[in-house]
Tab-separated table of C-alpha atoms in Angstrom:
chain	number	residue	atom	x	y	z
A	283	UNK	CA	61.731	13.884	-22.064
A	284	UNK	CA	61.787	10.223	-21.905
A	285	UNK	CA	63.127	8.359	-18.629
A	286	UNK	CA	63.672	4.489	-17.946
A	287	UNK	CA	64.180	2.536	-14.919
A	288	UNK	CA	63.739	-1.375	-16.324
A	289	UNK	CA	66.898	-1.502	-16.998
A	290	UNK	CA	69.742	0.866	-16.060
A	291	UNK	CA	68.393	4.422	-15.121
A	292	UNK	CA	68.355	6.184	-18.490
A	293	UNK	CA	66.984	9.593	-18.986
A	294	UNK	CA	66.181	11.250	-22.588
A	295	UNK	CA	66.033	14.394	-24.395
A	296	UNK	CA	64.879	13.391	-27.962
A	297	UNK	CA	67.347	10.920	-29.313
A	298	UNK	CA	70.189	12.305	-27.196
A	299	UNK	CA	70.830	10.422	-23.452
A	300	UNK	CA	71.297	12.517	-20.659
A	301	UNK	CA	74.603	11.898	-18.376
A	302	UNK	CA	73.376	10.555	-15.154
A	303	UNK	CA	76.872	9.742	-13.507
A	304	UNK	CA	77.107	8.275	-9.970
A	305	UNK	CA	74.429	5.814	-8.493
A	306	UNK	CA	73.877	8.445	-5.711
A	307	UNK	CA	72.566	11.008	-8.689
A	308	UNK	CA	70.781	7.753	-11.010
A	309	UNK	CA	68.952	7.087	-7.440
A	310	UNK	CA	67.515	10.501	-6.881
A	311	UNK	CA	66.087	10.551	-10.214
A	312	UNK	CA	64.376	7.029	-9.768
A	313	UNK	CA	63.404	8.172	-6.364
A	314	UNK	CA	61.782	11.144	-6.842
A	315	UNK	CA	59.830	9.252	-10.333
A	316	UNK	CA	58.655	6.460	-8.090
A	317	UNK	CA	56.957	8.966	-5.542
A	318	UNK	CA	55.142	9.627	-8.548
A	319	UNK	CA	54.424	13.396	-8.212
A	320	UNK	CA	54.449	13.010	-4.283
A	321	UNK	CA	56.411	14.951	-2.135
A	322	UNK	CA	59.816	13.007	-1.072
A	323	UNK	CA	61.449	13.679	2.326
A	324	UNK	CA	64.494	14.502	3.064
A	325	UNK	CA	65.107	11.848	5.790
A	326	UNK	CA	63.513	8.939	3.141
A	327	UNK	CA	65.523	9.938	0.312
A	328	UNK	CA	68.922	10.163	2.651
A	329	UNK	CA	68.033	6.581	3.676
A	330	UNK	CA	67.080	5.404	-0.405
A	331	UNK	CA	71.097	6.995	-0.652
A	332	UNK	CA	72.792	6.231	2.111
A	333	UNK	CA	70.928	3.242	4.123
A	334	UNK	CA	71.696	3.600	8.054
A	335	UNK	CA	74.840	5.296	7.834
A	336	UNK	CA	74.047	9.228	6.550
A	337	UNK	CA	76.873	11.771	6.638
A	338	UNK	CA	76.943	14.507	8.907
A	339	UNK	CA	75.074	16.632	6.435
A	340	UNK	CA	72.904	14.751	4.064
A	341	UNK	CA	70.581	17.488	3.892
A	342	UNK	CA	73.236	19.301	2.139
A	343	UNK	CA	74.241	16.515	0.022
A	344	UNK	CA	71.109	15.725	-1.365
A	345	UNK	CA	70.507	19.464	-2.388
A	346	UNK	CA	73.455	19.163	-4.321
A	347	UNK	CA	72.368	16.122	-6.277
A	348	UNK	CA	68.786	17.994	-6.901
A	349	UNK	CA	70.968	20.912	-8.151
A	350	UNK	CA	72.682	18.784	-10.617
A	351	UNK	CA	69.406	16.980	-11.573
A	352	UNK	CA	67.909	20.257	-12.753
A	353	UNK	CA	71.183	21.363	-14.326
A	354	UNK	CA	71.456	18.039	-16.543
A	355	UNK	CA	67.508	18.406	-17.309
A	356	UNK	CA	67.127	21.690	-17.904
A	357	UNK	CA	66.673	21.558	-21.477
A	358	UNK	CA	63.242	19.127	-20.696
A	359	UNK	CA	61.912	21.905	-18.965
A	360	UNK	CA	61.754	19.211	-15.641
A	361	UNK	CA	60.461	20.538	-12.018
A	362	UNK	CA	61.525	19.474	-8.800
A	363	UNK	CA	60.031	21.598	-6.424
A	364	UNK	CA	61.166	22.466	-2.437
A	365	UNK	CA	58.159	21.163	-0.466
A	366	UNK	CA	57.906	21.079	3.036
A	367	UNK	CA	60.765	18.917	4.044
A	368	UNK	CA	61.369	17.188	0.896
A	369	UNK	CA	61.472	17.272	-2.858
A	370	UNK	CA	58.944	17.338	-5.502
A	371	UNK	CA	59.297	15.826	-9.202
A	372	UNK	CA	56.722	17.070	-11.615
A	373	UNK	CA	56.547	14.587	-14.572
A	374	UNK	CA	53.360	16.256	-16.325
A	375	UNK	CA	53.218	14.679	-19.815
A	376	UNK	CA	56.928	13.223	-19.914
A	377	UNK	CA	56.749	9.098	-20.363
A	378	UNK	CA	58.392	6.886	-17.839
A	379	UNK	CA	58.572	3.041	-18.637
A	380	UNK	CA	57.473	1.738	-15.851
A	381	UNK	CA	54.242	3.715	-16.508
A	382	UNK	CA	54.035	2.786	-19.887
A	383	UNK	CA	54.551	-0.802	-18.803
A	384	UNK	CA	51.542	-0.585	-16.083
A	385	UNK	CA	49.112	1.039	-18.488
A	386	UNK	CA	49.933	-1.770	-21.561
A	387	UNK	CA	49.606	-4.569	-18.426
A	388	UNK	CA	46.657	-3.483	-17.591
A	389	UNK	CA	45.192	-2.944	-21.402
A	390	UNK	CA	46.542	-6.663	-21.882
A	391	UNK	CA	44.691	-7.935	-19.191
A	392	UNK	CA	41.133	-6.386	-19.951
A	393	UNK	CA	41.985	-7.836	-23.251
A	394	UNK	CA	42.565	-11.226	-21.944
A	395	UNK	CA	39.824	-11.249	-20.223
A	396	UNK	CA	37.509	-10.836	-23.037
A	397	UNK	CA	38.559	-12.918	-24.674
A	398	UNK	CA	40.829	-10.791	-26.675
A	399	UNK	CA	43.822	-12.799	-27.467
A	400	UNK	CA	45.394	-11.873	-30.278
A	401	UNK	CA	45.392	-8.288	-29.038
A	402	UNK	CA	46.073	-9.692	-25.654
A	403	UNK	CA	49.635	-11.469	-26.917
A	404	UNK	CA	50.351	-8.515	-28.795
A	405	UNK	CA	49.929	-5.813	-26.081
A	406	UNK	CA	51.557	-7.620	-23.194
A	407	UNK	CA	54.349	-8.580	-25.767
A	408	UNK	CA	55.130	-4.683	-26.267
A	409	UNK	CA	54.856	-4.786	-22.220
A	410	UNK	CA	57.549	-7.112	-21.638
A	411	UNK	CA	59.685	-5.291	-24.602
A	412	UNK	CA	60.257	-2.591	-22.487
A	413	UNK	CA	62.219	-4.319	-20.161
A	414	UNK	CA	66.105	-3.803	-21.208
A	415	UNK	CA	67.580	-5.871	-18.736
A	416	UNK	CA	67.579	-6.020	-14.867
A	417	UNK	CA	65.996	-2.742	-13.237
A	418	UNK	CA	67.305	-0.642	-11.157
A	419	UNK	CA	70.981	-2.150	-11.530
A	420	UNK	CA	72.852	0.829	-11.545
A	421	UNK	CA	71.361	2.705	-8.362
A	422	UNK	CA	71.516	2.156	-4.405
A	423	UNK	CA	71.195	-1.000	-2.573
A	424	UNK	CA	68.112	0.566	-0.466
A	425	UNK	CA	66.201	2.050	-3.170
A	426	UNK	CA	66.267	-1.922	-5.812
A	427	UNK	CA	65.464	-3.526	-2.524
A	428	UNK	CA	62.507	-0.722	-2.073
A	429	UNK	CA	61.280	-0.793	-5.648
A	430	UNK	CA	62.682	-3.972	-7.468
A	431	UNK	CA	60.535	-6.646	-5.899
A	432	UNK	CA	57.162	-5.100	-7.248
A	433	UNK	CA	58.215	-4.194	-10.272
A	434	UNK	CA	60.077	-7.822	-10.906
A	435	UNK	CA	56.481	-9.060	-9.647
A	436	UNK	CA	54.246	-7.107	-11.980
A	437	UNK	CA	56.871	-8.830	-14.839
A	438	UNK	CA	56.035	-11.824	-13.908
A	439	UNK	CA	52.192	-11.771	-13.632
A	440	UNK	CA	52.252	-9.597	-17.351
A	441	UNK	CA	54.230	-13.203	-18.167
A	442	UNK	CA	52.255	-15.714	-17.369
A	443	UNK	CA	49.407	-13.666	-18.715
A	444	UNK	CA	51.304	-13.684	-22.420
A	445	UNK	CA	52.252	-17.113	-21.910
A	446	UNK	CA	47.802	-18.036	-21.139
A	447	UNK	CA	47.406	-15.531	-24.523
A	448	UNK	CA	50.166	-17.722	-26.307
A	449	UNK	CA	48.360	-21.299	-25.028
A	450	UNK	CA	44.644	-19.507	-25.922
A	451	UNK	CA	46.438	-19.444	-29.561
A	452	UNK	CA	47.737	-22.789	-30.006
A	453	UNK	CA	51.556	-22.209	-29.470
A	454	UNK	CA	51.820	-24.405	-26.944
A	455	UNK	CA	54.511	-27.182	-29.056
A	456	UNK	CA	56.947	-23.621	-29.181
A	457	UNK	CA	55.777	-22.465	-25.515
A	458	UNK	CA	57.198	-26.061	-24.011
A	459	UNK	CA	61.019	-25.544	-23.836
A	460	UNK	CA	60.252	-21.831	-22.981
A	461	UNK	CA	58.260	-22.814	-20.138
A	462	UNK	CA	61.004	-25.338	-18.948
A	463	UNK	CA	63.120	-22.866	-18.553
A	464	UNK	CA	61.121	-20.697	-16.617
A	465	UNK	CA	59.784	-23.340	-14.095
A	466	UNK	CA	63.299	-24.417	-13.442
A	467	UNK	CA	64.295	-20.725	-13.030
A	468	UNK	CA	61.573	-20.276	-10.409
A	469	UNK	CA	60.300	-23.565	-9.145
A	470	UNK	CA	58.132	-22.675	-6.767
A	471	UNK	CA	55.354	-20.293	-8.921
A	472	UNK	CA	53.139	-22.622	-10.088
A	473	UNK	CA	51.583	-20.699	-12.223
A	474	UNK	CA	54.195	-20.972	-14.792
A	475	UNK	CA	54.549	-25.318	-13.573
A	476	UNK	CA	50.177	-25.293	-14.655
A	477	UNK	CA	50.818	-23.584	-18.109
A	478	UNK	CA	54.123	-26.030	-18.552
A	479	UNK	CA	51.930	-29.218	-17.584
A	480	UNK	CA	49.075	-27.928	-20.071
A	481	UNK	CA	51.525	-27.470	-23.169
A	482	UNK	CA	52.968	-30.963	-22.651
A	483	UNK	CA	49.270	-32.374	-22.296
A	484	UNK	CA	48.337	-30.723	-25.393
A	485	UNK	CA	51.372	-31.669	-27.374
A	486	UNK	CA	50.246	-35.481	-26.796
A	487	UNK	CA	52.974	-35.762	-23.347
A	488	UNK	CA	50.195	-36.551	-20.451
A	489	UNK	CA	53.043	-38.174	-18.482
A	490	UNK	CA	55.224	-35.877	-18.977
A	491	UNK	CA	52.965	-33.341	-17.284
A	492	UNK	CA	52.097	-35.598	-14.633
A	493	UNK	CA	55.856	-35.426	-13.971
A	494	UNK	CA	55.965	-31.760	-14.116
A	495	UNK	CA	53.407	-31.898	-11.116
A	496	UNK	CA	54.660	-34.087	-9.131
A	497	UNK	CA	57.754	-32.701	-9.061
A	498	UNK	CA	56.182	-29.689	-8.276
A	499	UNK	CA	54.349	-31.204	-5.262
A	500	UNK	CA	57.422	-32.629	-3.987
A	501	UNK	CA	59.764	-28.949	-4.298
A	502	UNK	CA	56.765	-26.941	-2.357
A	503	UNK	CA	56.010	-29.475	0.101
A	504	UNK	CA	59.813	-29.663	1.001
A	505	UNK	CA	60.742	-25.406	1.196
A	506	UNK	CA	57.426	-24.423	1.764
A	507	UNK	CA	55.430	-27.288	3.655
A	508	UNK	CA	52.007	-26.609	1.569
A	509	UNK	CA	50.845	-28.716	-0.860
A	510	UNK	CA	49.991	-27.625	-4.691
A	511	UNK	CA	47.215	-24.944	-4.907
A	512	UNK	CA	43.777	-25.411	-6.286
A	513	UNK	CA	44.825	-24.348	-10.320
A	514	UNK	CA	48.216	-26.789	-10.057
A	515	UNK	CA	45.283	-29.637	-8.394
A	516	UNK	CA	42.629	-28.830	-11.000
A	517	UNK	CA	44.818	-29.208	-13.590
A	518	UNK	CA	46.212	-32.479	-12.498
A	519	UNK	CA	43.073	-34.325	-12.091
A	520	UNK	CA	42.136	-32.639	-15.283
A	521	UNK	CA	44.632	-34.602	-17.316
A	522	UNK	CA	44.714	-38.016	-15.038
A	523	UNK	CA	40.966	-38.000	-16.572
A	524	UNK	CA	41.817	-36.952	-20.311
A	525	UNK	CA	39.170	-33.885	-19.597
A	526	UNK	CA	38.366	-32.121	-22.756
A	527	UNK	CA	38.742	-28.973	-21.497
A	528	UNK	CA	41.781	-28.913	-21.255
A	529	UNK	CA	41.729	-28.097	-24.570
A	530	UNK	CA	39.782	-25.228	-24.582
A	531	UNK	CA	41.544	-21.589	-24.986
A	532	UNK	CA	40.345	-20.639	-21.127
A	533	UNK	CA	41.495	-23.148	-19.631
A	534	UNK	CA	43.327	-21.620	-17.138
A	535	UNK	CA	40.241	-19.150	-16.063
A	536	UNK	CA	42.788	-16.318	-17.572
A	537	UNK	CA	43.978	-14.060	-14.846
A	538	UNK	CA	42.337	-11.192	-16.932
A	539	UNK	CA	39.237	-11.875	-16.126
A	540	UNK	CA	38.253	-11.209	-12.767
């Protein structure tokens, strides 16, 4: 059995897809897989389903959408247990994504940090591949508002560790329009505005990354009243002198390696 919540709520049975229909049932599933074997109460899950307005009986109503959980995974053998005032899910051996995604982050990481980058691209590049789309799209507006800004956080950080593998390899002159994109998506990490200002300086463009920053000064001093942090400064005076480590593969003291 095989389930997937980066993207719409899937769940497996070999090559055949389960029918989850309803975002009420699609949320009990994710629900009870993000409690990760933890017992889930009755009077959380009614408020993952139903936010401050319950019905009269949500006790009863969730029940039913347990019973029709086990009926549509029977076949994958799946257990979700009565315990205390809540419910149980039992994943044992069966592979969820977002696990898969964690465990790949974290290999990607301890690779990066070694130095590793070749493996390092190539793991955290599976890691983002898992990703089908937005998560949790199809389920409650309670339970994506619980769950969707870690997990869209953790996608980040595994990016902007593949883009430091990418730079450690040299493909910064491809990595520039990429990382244009992605700083005008999200201005305010600066993260991705460093790398972006470290590809242009190593494609021959020093001004253009001096741009880059100072733009970046300018948007964070404006919503946020703070000026750039100590990697966006570094990096700056790094290029005003023409420092030669900028060149280097580490550059960016890779996130990995703490």
């Amino acid at each position: 059995m095989e389930f997937r919540l980066l993207g719409p709520v899937e769940a497996w049975s070999g090559r055949r897809a389960v029918p989850l229909d309803g975002a009420k049932l699609r949320t009990v599933l994710a629900a009870l897989l993000f409690a990760e074997g933890r017992p889930l109460s009755d009077q959380r899950m009614s408020y993952l389903l139903w936010g401050e307005q319950p019905p009269t009986t949500p006790g009863a109503q969730i029940c039913t959408y347990v019973s029709r959980l086990r009926h549509r995974l029977r076949k994958g053998s799946l257990e979700i247990s009565r315990e205390g005032s809540g419910y149980q899910l039992v994943t044992g051996q069966w592979e969820v994504d977002h696990r898969k995604f964690q465990a790949l982050a974290d290999q990607g990481a301890r690779q990066l940090g070694a130095g590793e980058f070749i493996q390092a691209e190539s793991t955290l590049r599976r890691a983002l591949a898992l990703w089908r789309g937005p998560a949790l799209c199809d389920v409650t507006g309670q339970l994506s508002a619980a769950e969707l800004p870690g997990l869209e956080e953790s996608r980040r950080t595994v990016l902007e560790r593949h883009i430091d593998a990418r730079l450690a390899l040299g493909m910064h002159v491809e990595l520039v329009p990429e990382l244009t994109g992605l700083v005008s998506e999200d201005a305010l990490r600066e993260g991705l505005r460093t790398q972006l200002m470290i590809a242009l300086y190593r494609c021959g463009r020093p001004a253009d990354a001096l741009q880059v920053y100072q733009q970046g000064r300018e948007i964070l001093a404006e919503h946020l009243g703070i000026a750039p942090g100590e990697e966006l400064q570094r990096v700056h005076q790094a290029i005003l002198t023409g420092d030669s480590g900028l060149d280097h593969p580490d550059v960016l003291n890779l996130r990995g390696a703490a």
